[in-house]
Amino acid sequence: MTLRNDIEAALRAWDAYERQRGCPAVIDYDCAPTDAEIPPVADRIDAHNRFTDLDRRARAEDQPHLTDRVGAHLAYLRALLGEHQPLDAYVQATQGCTAAGWTDDYITACRDRAISAIGACGVTWGPDTAAHLDEAEGPVNSDDVPELIRAAATEIEPIVRRLTSATADYDLSIERVDLDVYWAYWLDGAGSKVRLRLNQRNARFTAVRLRQFAQHEILGHALQAANWSANCTRDDVPWVRLTSVHAQQQVLMEGLAQALPLFTTPDDEPLTARIRVDHYLQLVRAELHRAINTGVSVADCVTHARDRVPFWKDSTIADALTDRGADPLLRSYLWSYPAGIDWFVTLADTAGPETSGTVLRTAYERPLTPADLAQLWPSGPRIGGPGSTNTP
């Protein structure tokens, strides 16, 4: 595993450099933690040179998975250094899937399904949908959130373990933060030790959202990463044991975490309604992602977003465009959300139990790329969309 180890060493050195500068981390989850001191790379050019050499070695050794993984890091490094690849090429290199998008008819059908789902919960579609949905879902005291999330995860955990065959233990800590970033919840960690941060600036807490994010963050991410880590301890695995949100495993991680309740608690009608709404909203974000990266004006993007989602505030639309158009990390990473949720929602809705069971069990054994997912379900939809017919 010399090449794999050298890729991990280069990632650790690059990660140390970015962290000491106060920049976004390169390593999100460490499935093979070490106590060794990690000297940082000298600069991003040094990191680029190291990964260029690793790319040459991976190609020479004919290791396509490692070649793809190194390619993701090179593409992101080049973006940090000022390159601005076309969106589809950048997403293909980093996330491992197309950024083709979805047709207007498909997105509209997903909207209609979301409207029907929230209608069954007594909520109508319009400018006040978000507020009315939160009210219908039942507000909770923010002081109680950490323990309520733990309790919700504990209740569902036996179901998730049965479906995924996950056996690892995890040690979860929960922290409150107040950060001017897009996320409301964030999970990272090393080995069996997992940290969940609740961003009080963005998080909205309802009884349904607690059930949703207990599955997303704790049972979707924490249990999955801890199980990967346990497998790394037991076996000398061939894959890179460090996750990065700009790399190919992210479509799996974000897709399954968002759609997990459709497999575990399909009879939870309010939670299913929330998933249907999130699926639609991610497809709209994907439209904006493509539009702002292909020359569509800000004004046209804003008009389109308002038409698609009448309850979005201008600040929400502004952040969506800024993140997807101007941030090298988020320009890659945020595509994993629509690409992933669409594939896994479709898996839950249309694949048989044998296929979905195989996908879930394999997903908790090791990180899967979009190509791996397509091999597990060859008749599934094209990850990243079949192609868009609608330009804002």
XYZ file of C-alpha atoms in Angstrom:
392
model
C 0.000 0.000 0.000
C 2.973 2.311 -0.582
C 1.156 4.565 -3.058
C -1.933 4.808 -0.866
C 0.239 5.678 2.136
C 2.089 8.337 0.161
C -1.207 9.891 -0.970
C -2.329 10.000 2.650
C 0.986 11.557 3.732
C 0.633 14.260 1.085
C -2.966 14.927 2.168
C -1.961 15.251 5.810
C 0.852 17.683 4.950
C -1.417 19.788 2.734
C -4.176 19.710 5.377
C -1.722 20.918 8.037
C -0.747 23.838 5.804
C -4.340 24.901 5.105
C -5.358 24.633 8.757
C -2.433 26.726 9.989
C -3.483 29.442 7.542
C -7.061 29.368 8.823
C -8.354 28.016 5.502
C -10.888 25.179 5.027
C -9.513 21.793 6.024
C -8.475 19.315 3.359
C -9.260 16.255 5.498
C -12.847 15.974 6.691
C -12.784 12.532 8.322
C -9.700 10.496 9.244
C -10.355 6.761 9.189
C -6.760 5.938 10.180
C -5.728 8.540 12.773
C -2.099 8.912 13.748
C -0.294 10.627 16.623
C 2.720 11.411 14.454
C 3.690 15.056 13.986
C 2.775 16.211 10.473
C 5.083 18.795 8.877
C 3.024 21.005 6.533
C 3.824 21.502 2.877
C 5.750 24.689 2.151
C 2.910 26.170 0.092
C 0.232 25.195 -2.416
C 2.788 24.924 -5.208
C 4.620 22.344 -3.102
C 1.341 20.480 -2.593
C 0.640 20.663 -6.330
C 4.073 19.253 -7.123
C 3.588 16.358 -4.708
C 0.214 15.413 -6.173
C 1.508 15.768 -9.712
C 4.151 13.174 -8.893
C 1.541 10.937 -7.219
C -0.650 11.224 -10.320
C 2.234 10.029 -12.481
C 2.842 7.083 -10.148
C -0.821 6.089 -9.970
C -1.065 6.045 -13.759
C 2.155 4.069 -14.085
C 0.868 1.492 -11.590
C -2.520 1.333 -13.370
C -4.576 2.087 -10.255
C -7.618 3.935 -11.587
C -9.291 4.544 -8.209
C -6.146 6.138 -6.822
C -5.595 8.031 -10.072
C -9.098 9.485 -9.809
C -8.605 10.382 -6.165
C -5.305 12.158 -6.829
C -6.966 13.900 -9.780
C -9.631 15.333 -7.457
C -6.957 16.885 -5.255
C -5.073 18.283 -8.247
C -8.246 19.850 -9.663
C -9.083 21.495 -6.327
C -5.504 22.669 -5.814
C -5.486 24.240 -9.262
C -8.759 25.996 -8.447
C -7.222 27.354 -5.235
C -4.291 28.575 -7.316
C -6.561 30.465 -9.688
C -7.649 28.067 -12.430
C -11.356 28.188 -13.274
C -12.279 25.032 -15.149
C -15.689 24.771 -16.793
C -18.167 23.473 -14.238
C -18.759 20.044 -15.756
C -15.037 19.322 -16.071
C -14.388 20.532 -12.513
C -17.222 18.520 -10.977
C -16.254 15.436 -12.990
C -12.666 15.695 -11.758
C -13.581 16.294 -8.117
C -16.975 14.711 -7.373
C -16.665 12.027 -10.058
C -19.984 12.705 -11.788
C -21.468 14.909 -14.449
C -22.927 18.348 -13.782
C -25.431 17.993 -16.601
C -28.475 18.851 -14.487
C -32.112 17.782 -14.791
C -34.953 18.588 -17.162
C -37.612 21.171 -16.411
C -40.306 18.489 -16.554
C -38.486 16.366 -13.978
C -37.878 19.263 -11.590
C -41.501 20.349 -11.896
C -42.669 16.796 -11.131
C -40.480 16.765 -8.013
C -41.982 20.092 -6.970
C -45.506 18.749 -7.421
C -44.622 15.701 -5.338
C -43.226 17.947 -2.600
C -46.356 20.129 -2.650
C -48.524 17.026 -2.320
C -46.418 15.698 0.562
C -46.554 18.889 2.617
C -50.224 19.295 1.724
C -50.891 16.004 3.501
C -49.332 17.656 6.569
C -51.626 20.685 6.285
C -49.090 23.060 4.687
C -49.678 24.952 1.425
C -47.129 26.149 -1.137
C -46.373 29.865 -1.234
C -44.341 32.694 0.315
C -44.915 31.405 3.869
C -44.296 27.694 3.265
C -41.037 27.543 5.238
C -42.521 29.210 8.315
C -45.724 27.165 8.182
C -43.795 23.919 7.703
C -41.634 24.667 10.750
C -44.767 25.415 12.764
C -46.461 22.191 11.641
C -43.360 20.165 12.493
C -43.363 21.370 16.081
C -40.796 23.840 17.440
C -38.440 22.677 20.191
C -36.418 24.440 22.862
C -32.914 25.031 21.499
C -31.402 24.245 24.912
C -32.730 20.688 24.601
C -31.465 20.068 21.067
C -28.260 18.085 21.809
C -30.018 15.531 23.982
C -33.052 15.359 21.699
C -30.818 14.604 18.699
C -29.057 11.870 20.649
C -32.397 10.399 21.707
C -33.746 10.440 18.141
C -30.615 8.687 16.876
C -30.774 6.075 19.615
C -34.354 5.230 18.676
C -33.598 4.646 14.984
C -30.074 3.230 15.292
C -31.097 -0.465 15.480
C -32.942 -0.087 12.164
C -29.946 1.526 10.478
C -27.566 -1.119 11.788
C -29.880 -3.870 10.550
C -30.132 -2.352 7.068
C -26.416 -1.568 6.733
C -24.814 -4.362 8.800
C -22.745 -1.679 10.561
C -21.229 -2.931 13.834
C -18.785 -0.180 14.871
C -19.172 1.945 17.976
C -18.747 5.708 17.895
C -18.038 8.345 20.541
C -20.103 11.453 19.733
C -19.515 14.963 21.061
C -21.878 17.843 20.239
C -20.766 21.481 20.152
C -22.655 24.734 19.579
C -21.076 27.322 17.273
C -22.098 30.642 15.713
C -20.469 30.913 12.281
C -21.195 32.911 9.131
C -21.151 29.871 6.848
C -23.793 28.080 4.789
C -24.149 24.984 6.957
C -26.396 24.394 9.952
C -24.851 21.093 11.054
C -21.358 19.725 10.397
C -19.806 16.416 11.353
C -16.136 15.485 11.291
C -13.810 13.273 13.283
C -11.166 10.593 13.425
C -11.551 6.882 14.024
C -14.452 6.294 16.382
C -14.397 9.855 17.787
C -16.981 12.050 16.103
C -17.738 15.745 16.520
C -21.110 17.267 15.567
C -21.281 21.057 15.448
C -24.625 22.867 15.560
C -24.416 26.279 13.906
C -26.957 28.332 15.808
C -26.871 31.062 13.168
C -28.468 28.802 10.527
C -30.018 25.817 12.297
C -33.781 25.798 12.752
C -34.953 23.234 15.244
C -38.269 21.385 14.981
C -39.255 17.916 16.105
C -39.130 16.675 12.505
C -35.783 18.317 11.747
C -34.301 16.690 14.835
C -35.337 13.282 13.515
C -34.000 14.220 10.089
C -30.577 15.365 11.224
C -30.176 12.615 13.786
C -30.305 10.268 10.805
C -28.317 12.528 8.487
C -25.429 13.476 10.773
C -25.242 10.709 13.378
C -26.523 7.588 11.639
C -25.714 8.703 8.097
C -22.267 10.214 8.615
C -20.961 9.261 12.084
C -21.890 5.584 12.061
C -20.780 5.209 8.460
C -17.367 6.825 9.000
C -16.820 4.936 12.257
C -17.593 1.671 10.460
C -15.125 2.540 7.694
C -12.554 3.290 10.390
C -13.162 -0.053 12.097
C -12.645 -1.797 8.765
C -9.356 0.092 8.341
C -8.224 -1.123 11.757
C -9.089 -4.728 10.897
C -7.881 -4.831 7.273
C -5.202 -3.147 5.174
C -7.748 -1.582 2.832
C -6.703 -0.432 -0.668
C -8.555 2.893 -0.595
C -7.419 6.253 0.755
C -8.454 6.346 4.404
C -9.038 10.102 4.562
C -12.177 11.785 3.243
C -12.237 15.206 1.599
C -15.425 16.999 0.660
C -13.964 17.886 -2.742
C -13.425 14.198 -3.584
C -15.479 11.408 -5.105
C -16.954 9.801 -1.966
C -19.009 12.898 -1.181
C -21.909 12.079 -3.520
C -22.401 8.880 -1.545
C -22.064 10.550 1.834
C -24.389 13.487 1.238
C -26.815 11.591 -0.958
C -27.446 8.710 1.416
C -27.512 10.937 4.506
C -30.220 13.138 2.965
C -32.363 10.226 1.771
C -31.747 7.792 4.646
C -35.205 8.224 6.264
C -36.845 6.900 3.086
C -35.134 3.559 3.803
C -35.374 3.530 7.599
C -38.668 5.235 8.513
C -40.744 5.421 5.305
C -43.975 5.633 7.308
C -42.891 8.851 9.054
C -45.075 11.083 6.882
C -43.841 14.503 8.108
C -40.208 13.449 7.744
C -40.829 12.025 4.278
C -42.478 15.330 3.324
C -39.365 17.175 4.455
C -37.203 14.892 2.293
C -39.447 15.533 -0.736
C -39.100 19.287 -0.244
C -35.329 19.021 0.207
C -35.033 16.937 -2.967
C -36.812 19.619 -4.961
C -34.820 22.462 -3.388
C -31.540 20.708 -4.170
C -32.560 20.400 -7.821
C -33.293 24.137 -7.908
C -29.913 24.838 -6.311
C -28.397 22.687 -9.046
C -30.072 24.889 -11.669
C -28.547 27.967 -10.040
C -25.198 26.189 -9.738
C -25.141 25.547 -13.477
C -26.543 28.943 -14.401
C -24.096 31.137 -12.486
C -21.232 29.060 -13.905
C -22.369 29.296 -17.516
C -22.788 33.022 -17.991
C -26.378 33.542 -16.872
C -26.781 36.954 -15.257
C -27.346 37.359 -11.537
C -30.652 39.106 -12.239
C -31.929 36.163 -14.293
C -30.764 33.693 -11.644
C -32.591 35.634 -8.933
C -35.789 35.781 -11.001
C -35.615 32.050 -11.633
C -35.007 31.235 -7.968
C -37.947 33.376 -6.838
C -40.198 31.696 -9.378
C -39.094 28.210 -8.338
C -39.117 28.791 -4.562
C -41.492 31.580 -3.455
C -40.441 31.305 0.188
C -36.711 31.842 -0.343
C -35.335 35.130 0.964
C -32.972 37.188 -1.173
C -30.188 36.445 1.322
C -30.704 32.719 0.710
C -30.484 33.191 -3.053
C -27.435 35.449 -2.735
C -25.569 32.905 -0.615
C -26.480 30.084 -3.010
C -25.038 31.981 -5.978
C -21.937 33.189 -4.154
C -21.072 29.768 -2.769
C -21.541 27.975 -6.082
C -19.945 30.582 -8.316
C -17.058 32.073 -6.376
C -15.832 29.559 -3.789
C -13.457 26.888 -5.213
C -14.390 24.349 -2.531
C -18.152 24.848 -2.593
C -18.231 25.040 -6.386
C -17.293 21.337 -6.247
C -18.700 20.126 -2.939
C -22.199 21.578 -3.139
C -22.912 19.654 -6.336
C -22.741 16.430 -4.296
C -26.029 17.343 -2.584
C -28.374 17.403 -5.610
C -26.432 14.644 -7.380
C -26.533 12.447 -4.298
C -30.071 13.021 -3.056
C -31.568 12.503 -6.502
C -29.826 9.136 -6.951
C -30.672 7.843 -3.480
C -34.283 9.087 -3.506
C -34.738 7.288 -6.811
C -33.105 4.179 -5.326
C -35.543 4.254 -2.406
C -38.558 4.885 -4.640
C -37.888 2.489 -7.514
C -35.245 -0.157 -6.768
C -36.146 -3.453 -5.139
C -35.077 -4.386 -1.597
C -32.258 -6.610 -2.849
C -30.606 -3.800 -4.811
C -31.112 -1.131 -2.162
C -29.928 -3.516 0.537
C -26.717 -4.243 -1.364
C -26.075 -0.533 -1.875
C -26.636 0.318 1.798
C -24.465 -2.491 3.122
C -21.636 -1.698 0.709
C -21.902 2.010 1.506
C -21.103 1.303 5.163
C -18.198 -0.998 4.288
C -16.119 1.476 2.268
C -16.296 4.840 0.494
C -18.015 4.539 -2.869
C -17.566 6.775 -5.888
C -20.339 7.577 -8.374
C -18.805 4.946 -10.662
C -19.042 2.387 -7.852
C -22.687 3.293 -7.236
C -23.477 2.905 -10.928
C -21.946 -0.571 -10.893
C -24.121 -1.554 -7.933
C -27.266 -0.300 -9.707
C -26.591 -0.253 -13.459
C -30.186 0.646 -14.302
C -30.208 3.613 -11.947
C -30.341 7.235 -13.092
C -27.287 9.058 -14.346
C -25.620 10.645 -11.323
C -25.527 14.414 -11.746
C -28.487 14.425 -14.097
C -29.256 13.363 -17.689
C -29.021 16.901 -19.000
C -30.898 20.143 -18.430
C -33.513 21.560 -20.766
C -34.006 24.750 -18.793
C -31.684 27.770 -18.542
C -32.791 30.590 -16.236
